[in-house]
Amino acid sequence: MKTTISSIINSTGNARYRLLDILHKLQSEYKFISEDIIDELSTDMDISPSQIKQVISFYHYLYDKNMGEYTIHINRSVVALISGYAEVVKTLEEECNCKLESLSESAKFGLWNTSCIGMSDQEPAILINGLPFTDLTPEKTKNIISDLKEGVELKQLFNKYETDKYKLLIGQSSVNKTKTYIRGPLLDNDYSNFSAVELLNTRNSPSDILGIISDSGLQGRGGAGFPAGRKWKAAAKVKSEKKYVICNADEGEPGTFKDRVLLTEKPEKIFEGMLICAYAIGAHKGILYLRKEYEYMKPYLENVLQQMRDKGILGRDNSYNFEMRIQIGAGAYVCGEASALLESMEGKRGEPREKYMQPTEFGYLGKPTIVNNVETFAIVPSIIKNGAEWYKAYGTKFSAGTKVLSIAGDCAKPGIYELPWGITVDTILKLSYAKNSKAVIVGGMSGKLIPPEEFDRKICYSDLATGGAFMILNNNRNLLKDVVLPALDFFIDESCGSCSTCRNVPGYLREIARYMEHKKLSEKDLLRIEEWSKLLSISRCGLGKSVSSLLIGFIRKFTDDYEIEDSIEDNFLSVN
């Protein structure tokens, strides 16, 4: 074991910041990271055992115990819950002969819940040793487990049941089962890959690029909407021998899956956008941070990068002196936040940094860094090719361009829609053939719960901003059980624990929400929710600040689902 561990450490340059990669490789070799491995790792890398344990315990997909020969993670998102999650869990428990959150007696199977694996258009879905199996029925689930019991090799099963995803695993194809119903300037097939890069050094200087991106009004598509041009200019101004460009592909917002589609259908545009950014700010290294749940895409993405090297677009010896690598995450929703992602990339717990440290000045390894998400980088080549005014022709005055939405839930056409900013909720419901809609969740668990009387509201930064999730609930749904309680469970599971507010308040709120299943709220409970929600606003990151968003939205707007004494309700609503 000692030789193997040393070999793995040396393969990553024995660098502290590559600890995540080292742990992934050790887990792949030994199934989980035991105390003996931790001790050996501690000695070889001069890191204390407690520091290593802290990192392992932070992430969902790093294990310090046996999780089963076949580790099965069951997606427990809102869409999964309304699409047959319970039936699939029941079948898995019967066929694997073990309960949820436990191992079978032989340790052949382990059943574990997980928040969201980016398959909301194909629910119910599970991961078996990291490979996704989707559109599950009790019968399909039973057949998969039966095949595993009979000794069928997992990748063979993956090819049998999930042919589109298997082709990604072997690096062959960008075939994707997800349906794209509406394409716009980002998703259309008119753009010729790398035609914008050809303009660099000829028509466009770095300052020209910064000017075009700034004038286009492009805002980061992760949800916060920070102007991309302003961010890029800030990094370009800093003098440093090293700078980094990082693509945030840690698509953890429950309900969204559009980055998965962009990564499989338009990877060239994403990498080209990163290269253009690097050229503009003076960076020579790029990293794609890919969420662990999407690791099966890595061979395909590596293949695309190699093709770019073969064409002379990437590499140290090409005109741009720019190289990229892919960093696999380890499963933590909070790492979607830029500074938490940087911590994770440096081999640490993915806890958000204090905000006085801006990544554009002190980012990855202390160097100036641009962090934008997949969708943001993917539109950059088209903007450079066609100009700022072309892009601003889409959308609204204060929200330029289009938004790629992941639409799922109670509708006839779940899938991907690229729509101009400013489109109304009602129009989207009609496009996706949703009927008898009771509510829409815009923006995932951190987003807003929208009732029918607000379906005329617009998807844009000045009204309903979103990272991409759009989940539809019809009149048959119980919003307290199907949305509010699972949302609070999600925040409890995903809190990094740094802030006492985020660490403690979600549990209190869940107890109150559970109480609401059976009885009226008391005035005291309503006041508690109000006060605790105010406390949450001092949390370090957006995750903590938005814990109570769906609960308050439910109480304010869906009292038909739950009886609240009028006088108390009036008092609560007037305060908030």
XYZ file of C-alpha atoms in Angstrom:
576
model
C 0.000 0.000 0.000
C 2.826 2.375 0.855
C 4.302 2.072 -2.645
C 0.933 2.650 -4.292
C 0.210 5.733 -2.198
C 3.645 7.188 -2.930
C 3.163 6.542 -6.624
C -0.223 8.325 -6.623
C 1.198 11.304 -4.734
C 4.150 11.580 -7.108
C 1.854 11.403 -10.153
C 0.329 14.728 -9.052
C 3.660 16.359 -8.222
C 3.245 15.894 -4.450
C 1.428 19.232 -4.399
C -0.828 20.117 -1.440
C -3.267 21.863 -3.769
C -3.805 18.608 -5.694
C -5.108 16.825 -2.578
C -8.558 16.352 -4.108
C -7.041 14.533 -7.095
C -4.930 12.377 -4.800
C -7.932 11.421 -2.673
C -9.950 10.559 -5.777
C -7.192 8.238 -6.990
C -6.777 6.602 -3.589
C -10.508 6.002 -3.337
C -10.565 4.547 -6.813
C -7.798 2.140 -5.770
C -9.078 1.160 -2.311
C -12.860 1.957 -2.474
C -12.613 4.219 0.572
C -9.924 6.159 2.436
C -9.106 4.305 5.641
C -7.244 5.503 8.726
C -4.145 3.638 7.524
C -4.230 5.452 4.186
C -4.728 8.793 5.900
C -1.720 8.160 8.174
C 0.463 7.214 5.223
C -0.726 10.206 3.228
C -0.095 12.478 6.189
C 3.500 11.303 6.480
C 4.276 11.496 2.774
C 2.697 14.927 2.197
C 3.440 16.492 5.587
C -0.220 17.261 6.224
C -1.810 16.484 9.559
C -4.303 13.582 9.615
C -6.977 15.912 10.953
C -6.602 18.219 7.958
C -7.060 15.294 5.589
C -10.076 14.031 7.536
C -11.642 17.497 7.436
C -11.413 17.504 3.657
C -12.810 13.976 3.290
C -15.719 14.666 5.612
C -16.689 17.812 3.718
C -17.543 16.176 0.390
C -20.371 13.788 -0.438
C -18.285 11.648 -2.789
C -15.203 11.094 -0.634
C -15.631 8.147 1.721
C -13.919 7.150 4.965
C -15.890 3.915 5.204
C -17.096 1.147 2.948
C -20.039 2.439 0.890
C -20.657 -0.841 -0.928
C -19.177 -2.649 -3.904
C -21.939 -0.889 -5.825
C -22.474 2.528 -4.270
C -25.925 3.703 -5.336
C -26.783 7.389 -4.898
C -30.491 8.101 -5.336
C -31.419 11.542 -6.579
C -33.776 13.258 -4.114
C -34.546 16.518 -5.889
C -38.033 18.035 -6.018
C -38.605 16.688 -9.522
C -37.456 13.227 -8.454
C -39.875 13.256 -5.528
C -42.851 13.970 -7.787
C -41.723 11.538 -10.489
C -41.583 8.204 -8.697
C -38.675 8.484 -6.244
C -40.516 6.558 -3.513
C -41.310 3.586 -5.792
C -37.706 3.383 -6.967
C -36.379 3.502 -3.391
C -38.807 0.750 -2.374
C -37.641 -1.434 -5.268
C -33.976 -0.798 -4.523
C -34.444 -1.687 -0.859
C -36.205 -4.928 -1.785
C -33.768 -5.960 -4.501
C -30.593 -4.919 -2.653
C -31.880 -6.277 0.661
C -30.943 -3.189 2.637
C -32.544 0.026 3.795
C -31.799 3.510 2.509
C -28.633 5.022 4.048
C -27.135 1.610 4.760
C -25.171 -1.330 3.342
C -26.491 -4.742 2.455
C -25.262 -7.539 4.713
C -22.714 -8.673 2.143
C -21.708 -5.036 1.476
C -22.409 -5.641 -2.202
C -24.865 -2.714 -2.300
C -25.047 0.611 -0.479
C -28.090 2.897 -0.841
C -27.583 6.605 -0.210
C -29.599 9.751 -0.878
C -28.076 12.642 -2.800
C -29.353 16.148 -3.561
C -29.317 16.439 -7.355
C -27.328 14.738 -10.101
C -28.404 17.046 -12.945
C -30.992 14.716 -14.469
C -34.249 16.497 -13.658
C -35.565 15.885 -17.180
C -34.983 12.133 -16.755
C -36.229 11.385 -13.249
C -36.156 9.202 -11.244
C -32.404 8.797 -11.578
C -29.544 7.190 -9.666
C -25.775 7.001 -9.801
C -24.158 3.564 -9.533
C -20.450 3.995 -8.852
C -20.737 7.389 -10.532
C -22.603 6.254 -13.657
C -26.129 7.686 -14.137
C -29.153 5.470 -14.784
C -32.256 7.488 -15.608
C -35.995 7.362 -16.349
C -36.243 4.585 -13.809
C -39.340 2.515 -13.223
C -39.612 -0.234 -10.629
C -39.215 -2.758 -13.453
C -36.105 -1.113 -14.943
C -34.605 -0.743 -11.472
C -35.253 -4.401 -10.706
C -33.616 -5.478 -13.973
C -30.498 -3.371 -13.346
C -29.971 -4.802 -9.866
C -30.697 -8.308 -11.122
C -28.036 -7.940 -13.826
C -25.511 -6.735 -11.235
C -26.276 -9.718 -9.025
C -25.665 -12.019 -11.988
C -22.243 -10.486 -12.473
C -22.858 -8.313 -15.512
C -20.067 -5.740 -15.691
C -21.255 -2.204 -14.775
C -20.016 -0.480 -17.934
C -21.752 -3.124 -20.021
C -24.968 -2.339 -18.156
C -24.378 1.359 -18.695
C -24.110 0.789 -22.432
C -27.267 -1.339 -22.378
C -29.489 1.100 -20.486
C -27.873 4.536 -21.116
C -26.331 4.408 -24.577
C -26.090 8.196 -24.970
C -24.127 8.624 -21.755
C -21.974 5.568 -22.397
C -20.703 7.191 -25.598
C -19.538 10.159 -23.533
C -17.769 7.793 -21.153
C -15.722 6.311 -23.964
C -15.088 9.743 -25.467
C -16.846 9.079 -28.734
C -19.915 11.241 -29.125
C -21.881 14.260 -27.969
C -25.212 12.450 -28.296
C -27.562 13.600 -25.551
C -30.976 12.227 -24.634
C -32.089 15.587 -23.255
C -34.357 17.386 -25.702
C -33.570 20.950 -26.720
C -36.817 22.596 -27.831
C -35.718 26.169 -28.553
C -32.263 27.272 -29.700
C -30.952 30.827 -29.745
C -27.594 32.491 -30.439
C -25.770 30.195 -28.017
C -27.248 26.836 -28.957
C -27.783 27.312 -32.691
C -25.520 25.436 -35.050
C -24.630 28.396 -37.288
C -21.448 29.274 -35.440
C -18.260 27.751 -36.865
C -16.093 26.582 -33.962
C -12.914 28.603 -33.338
C -13.772 31.297 -35.887
C -13.621 33.929 -33.099
C -10.174 32.741 -32.015
C -8.949 33.363 -35.549
C -9.699 37.059 -35.021
C -7.329 37.325 -32.060
C -3.978 38.927 -32.862
C -5.410 40.150 -36.165
C -8.555 42.174 -35.757
C -8.974 42.176 -31.980
C -6.380 43.161 -29.375
C -6.861 42.229 -25.672
C -8.275 45.691 -25.010
C -10.674 45.273 -27.943
C -11.934 42.014 -26.422
C -12.456 43.651 -23.031
C -14.337 46.481 -24.697
C -16.627 44.190 -26.700
C -17.517 42.002 -23.716
C -18.137 45.068 -21.571
C -20.255 46.807 -24.224
C -22.288 43.645 -24.856
C -23.744 43.797 -21.355
C -22.931 40.121 -20.771
C -23.587 39.207 -17.145
C -22.432 36.051 -15.398
C -24.995 33.321 -15.930
C -24.558 31.648 -12.561
C -27.423 33.655 -11.069
C -25.705 36.640 -9.439
C -25.387 38.439 -12.778
C -22.102 40.279 -12.187
C -20.987 42.049 -15.413
C -18.430 39.836 -17.140
C -16.673 42.770 -18.795
C -16.076 44.525 -15.474
C -14.691 41.347 -13.937
C -12.362 40.708 -16.879
C -11.086 44.303 -16.873
C -10.302 44.067 -13.153
C -8.168 40.952 -13.692
C -6.469 42.458 -16.749
C -5.313 45.480 -14.729
C -3.490 43.394 -12.129
C 0.173 42.819 -12.910
C 1.133 39.213 -12.217
C 3.337 36.609 -13.852
C 0.551 34.054 -13.413
C -3.169 34.380 -13.948
C -5.883 31.755 -14.261
C -9.156 31.297 -16.113
C -11.559 28.891 -14.425
C -14.815 27.567 -15.786
C -17.295 26.718 -13.058
C -18.988 23.506 -14.198
C -20.157 22.610 -10.692
C -23.796 22.743 -11.710
C -25.334 21.940 -8.344
C -28.515 24.022 -8.341
C -31.293 21.431 -7.942
C -33.451 21.288 -11.043
C -30.900 22.585 -13.518
C -29.149 20.485 -16.156
C -28.421 22.992 -18.937
C -24.656 23.019 -18.250
C -24.636 19.255 -18.754
C -26.162 19.793 -22.178
C -23.784 22.648 -23.059
C -20.785 20.564 -21.976
C -21.840 17.732 -24.240
C -23.171 19.717 -27.213
C -20.979 22.833 -27.212
C -17.703 22.048 -25.421
C -15.669 23.721 -28.152
C -17.471 27.025 -27.584
C -16.896 26.802 -23.823
C -13.160 26.150 -24.221
C -12.906 28.805 -26.937
C -14.572 31.321 -24.605
C -12.029 30.479 -21.906
C -9.186 30.953 -24.351
C -10.539 34.346 -25.439
C -10.806 35.407 -21.789
C -7.224 34.259 -21.159
C -6.020 36.269 -24.147
C -7.833 39.362 -22.864
C -6.495 39.252 -19.301
C -3.050 37.757 -19.996
C -3.534 34.255 -18.568
C -1.863 31.063 -19.792
C -3.644 28.403 -17.744
C -7.280 27.355 -17.699
C -9.111 24.821 -15.555
C -12.577 23.372 -15.962
C -13.975 22.452 -12.525
C -16.327 19.593 -13.360
C -18.774 18.400 -10.723
C -18.236 14.838 -9.560
C -21.714 13.860 -10.736
C -20.616 14.613 -14.330
C -17.297 12.741 -14.199
C -18.486 10.276 -16.830
C -18.197 13.162 -19.349
C -14.493 13.645 -18.693
C -13.192 11.270 -21.412
C -15.281 13.061 -24.021
C -14.172 16.519 -22.846
C -10.527 15.399 -22.731
C -10.927 14.213 -26.301
C -12.178 17.657 -27.361
C -9.203 19.317 -25.637
C -6.812 16.961 -27.416
C -8.384 17.829 -30.761
C -7.777 21.502 -29.964
C -4.129 20.719 -29.200
C -3.836 18.799 -32.461
C -5.154 21.842 -34.327
C -2.627 24.100 -32.617
C -5.286 26.040 -30.689
C -4.206 24.797 -27.257
C -0.732 24.163 -25.901
C 2.399 25.907 -24.750
C 3.809 26.202 -28.246
C 0.800 27.713 -29.977
C 0.096 31.357 -30.696
C -1.782 31.891 -27.444
C 0.452 29.882 -25.093
C -2.644 28.586 -23.328
C -3.254 25.163 -21.803
C -6.188 23.666 -19.921
C -6.933 20.779 -17.595
C -10.048 19.338 -15.992
C -10.439 19.286 -12.201
C -13.025 16.881 -10.820
C -15.010 18.109 -7.810
C -16.118 15.862 -4.974
C -19.757 16.781 -4.378
C -20.676 19.936 -2.462
C -23.390 22.369 -3.541
C -21.640 25.333 -1.935
C -18.670 24.902 -4.303
C -20.815 26.519 -6.984
C -19.936 29.762 -5.177
C -16.745 31.108 -6.775
C -14.559 31.480 -3.693
C -15.656 28.099 -2.297
C -14.778 26.566 -5.632
C -11.290 28.085 -5.409
C -10.806 26.603 -1.949
C -11.873 23.209 -3.265
C -9.482 23.470 -6.211
C -6.664 24.104 -3.733
C -7.421 20.793 -2.013
C -9.305 22.231 0.946
C -12.820 22.176 2.317
C -14.981 24.142 -0.089
C -15.912 26.921 2.311
C -16.619 30.409 0.912
C -13.914 32.990 1.498
C -14.405 36.360 3.138
C -15.597 38.801 0.496
C -12.792 41.329 0.924
C -10.633 38.971 -1.149
C -11.714 39.294 -4.783
C -10.649 36.426 -7.082
C -9.622 38.939 -9.742
C -6.798 39.990 -7.393
C -6.351 37.015 -5.033
C -7.819 33.948 -6.656
C -6.550 30.450 -7.390
C -3.241 29.890 -5.543
C -3.282 33.583 -4.665
C -3.108 34.721 -8.280
C -5.539 36.876 -10.313
C -8.318 34.595 -11.486
C -11.452 34.813 -13.568
C -14.251 32.466 -12.565
C -17.224 32.323 -14.901
C -19.644 29.511 -15.453
C -20.213 27.269 -18.462
C -22.993 29.307 -20.067
C -21.088 32.576 -19.711
C -17.979 31.299 -21.493
C -20.033 29.488 -24.144
C -21.588 32.679 -25.556
C -18.315 34.662 -25.659
C -17.104 33.411 -29.087
C -20.389 34.432 -30.747
C -20.227 37.881 -29.155
C -16.652 38.416 -30.355
C -17.561 37.199 -33.836
C -20.761 39.228 -34.205
C -20.202 42.230 -31.951
C -21.742 43.769 -28.851
C -24.730 45.323 -30.610
C -25.706 41.952 -32.116
C -25.870 40.451 -28.635
C -27.732 43.380 -27.100
C -30.479 42.950 -29.678
C -31.630 39.984 -27.590
C -33.206 40.434 -24.161
C -34.084 43.641 -22.348
C -32.367 46.966 -21.665
C -30.933 45.748 -18.362
C -30.655 42.017 -19.130
C -28.900 41.566 -22.471
C -28.937 38.318 -24.407
C -30.634 35.012 -23.814
C -30.934 32.553 -20.936
C -30.696 28.809 -21.252
C -33.348 27.284 -19.007
C -33.666 23.756 -17.664
C -37.416 23.149 -17.598
C -38.686 20.168 -15.644
C -41.550 18.918 -13.541
C -45.223 18.853 -14.477
C -45.097 19.667 -18.188
C -45.322 17.683 -21.421
C -42.010 18.934 -22.806
C -39.255 18.970 -20.176
C -35.891 19.924 -21.596
C -33.703 22.824 -22.665
C -35.030 26.173 -23.871
C -32.844 29.110 -24.874
C -35.060 32.164 -24.494
C -34.498 35.930 -24.471
C -34.361 37.599 -21.067
C -37.689 39.267 -20.340
C -39.894 36.341 -21.288
C -42.779 35.760 -18.876
C -43.395 32.721 -16.712
C -46.756 32.266 -18.421
C -45.170 32.095 -21.884
C -42.692 29.483 -20.710
C -45.516 27.383 -19.287
C -47.260 27.493 -22.651
C -44.088 26.609 -24.557
C -43.482 23.588 -22.335
C -47.135 22.491 -22.511
C -47.700 22.768 -18.774
C -51.318 22.511 -17.641
C -53.082 23.217 -14.353
C -49.920 24.735 -12.935
C -50.120 25.495 -9.254
C -46.648 26.966 -8.801
C -43.269 27.442 -10.426
C -39.894 27.397 -8.688
C -37.534 29.802 -10.437
C -33.888 29.400 -9.427
C -33.838 26.106 -7.548
C -33.874 25.716 -3.775
C -32.423 29.213 -3.364
C -35.002 30.698 -5.709
C -38.582 31.922 -5.662
C -41.905 30.120 -5.398
C -44.242 31.752 -7.897
C -48.082 31.426 -7.698
C -50.446 31.661 -10.732
C -51.343 35.301 -10.025
C -47.670 36.153 -10.637
C -47.204 34.188 -13.851
C -46.931 37.492 -15.736
C -43.560 38.136 -14.054
C -40.452 38.176 -16.231
C -37.281 36.099 -16.230
C -34.601 38.795 -16.021
C -32.150 40.292 -13.552
C -34.568 43.034 -12.500
C -37.389 40.606 -11.675
C -36.793 36.840 -11.519
C -33.079 36.142 -11.889
C -32.092 32.500 -12.181
C -29.097 30.316 -12.763
C -31.254 28.127 -14.983
C -33.683 25.977 -12.997
C -37.393 26.251 -13.779
C -39.495 23.610 -12.017
C -43.245 23.308 -12.554
C -45.737 21.952 -10.000
C -49.358 21.197 -10.894
C -52.510 21.281 -8.805
C -51.986 17.747 -7.521
C -48.873 18.701 -5.597
C -48.615 19.349 -1.880
C -46.132 22.213 -1.793
C -45.268 21.771 1.869
C -44.352 18.088 1.491
C -43.075 18.150 -2.094
C -41.115 21.435 -2.010
C -40.691 23.212 1.331
C -39.612 20.283 3.516
C -37.237 18.812 0.879
C -35.747 22.291 0.388
C -34.975 22.597 4.091
C -33.515 19.074 4.111
C -31.327 20.184 1.205
C -29.964 23.220 3.064
C -29.245 21.161 6.168
C -27.332 18.604 4.089
C -25.428 21.156 2.026
C -24.437 23.771 4.609
C -20.651 23.953 4.860
C -21.035 24.797 8.553
C -18.864 27.913 8.501
C -21.605 30.293 9.634
C -23.550 29.531 12.792
C -26.700 30.924 11.163
C -26.636 28.536 8.224
C -25.483 25.690 10.470
C -28.363 26.009 12.945
C -31.354 27.927 11.563
C -32.383 25.479 8.791
C -32.957 22.806 11.426
C -35.207 25.091 13.436
C -37.147 26.066 10.319
C -37.616 22.428 9.361
C -39.111 21.659 12.751
C -41.623 24.459 12.292
C -42.414 23.325 8.746
C -43.004 19.786 10.006
C -45.319 21.228 12.622
C -47.281 22.858 9.818
C -48.155 19.436 8.420
C -50.560 18.877 11.272
C -51.437 22.111 13.050
C -51.827 25.853 12.697
C -48.783 27.986 13.285
C -48.755 29.943 16.492
C -47.930 33.635 16.555
C -44.732 32.727 18.356
C -43.661 30.385 15.544
C -44.352 32.994 12.886
C -42.238 35.516 14.740
C -39.465 32.944 15.018
C -39.431 32.431 11.268
C -39.264 36.172 10.752
C -36.378 36.670 13.178
C -34.382 33.680 12.024
C -34.750 34.744 8.408
C -33.221 38.092 9.309
C -30.345 36.290 11.021
C -29.683 34.276 7.873
C -28.930 37.478 5.962
C -25.562 37.749 7.730
C -24.414 34.378 6.359
C -21.225 34.510 4.309
C -22.643 33.191 1.036
C -25.847 33.077 -0.963
C -26.628 29.537 0.175
C -27.053 30.614 3.786
C -28.887 33.819 2.936
C -31.594 32.023 0.940
C -32.450 29.139 3.267
C -35.920 30.450 4.122
C -36.843 31.718 0.646
C -39.203 28.897 -0.355
C -40.690 28.554 3.153
C -41.586 32.246 3.306
C -42.840 32.182 -0.272
C -45.104 29.280 0.670
C -46.500 30.999 3.756
C -47.072 34.278 1.932
C -48.541 32.985 -1.285
C -50.020 29.531 -0.782
C -52.075 29.700 2.350
C -54.757 27.681 0.566
C -52.496 24.706 1.196
C -52.244 25.511 4.843
C -54.530 27.224 7.292
C -53.121 30.244 9.114
C -55.110 32.375 11.517
C -56.010 35.575 9.701
C -54.804 37.999 12.324
C -51.456 36.282 12.616
C -51.025 36.023 8.854
C -51.723 39.747 8.395
C -49.177 40.614 11.046
C -46.535 38.356 9.494
C -47.045 39.587 5.949
C -46.998 43.238 6.927
C -43.668 42.819 8.689
C -42.072 41.042 5.719
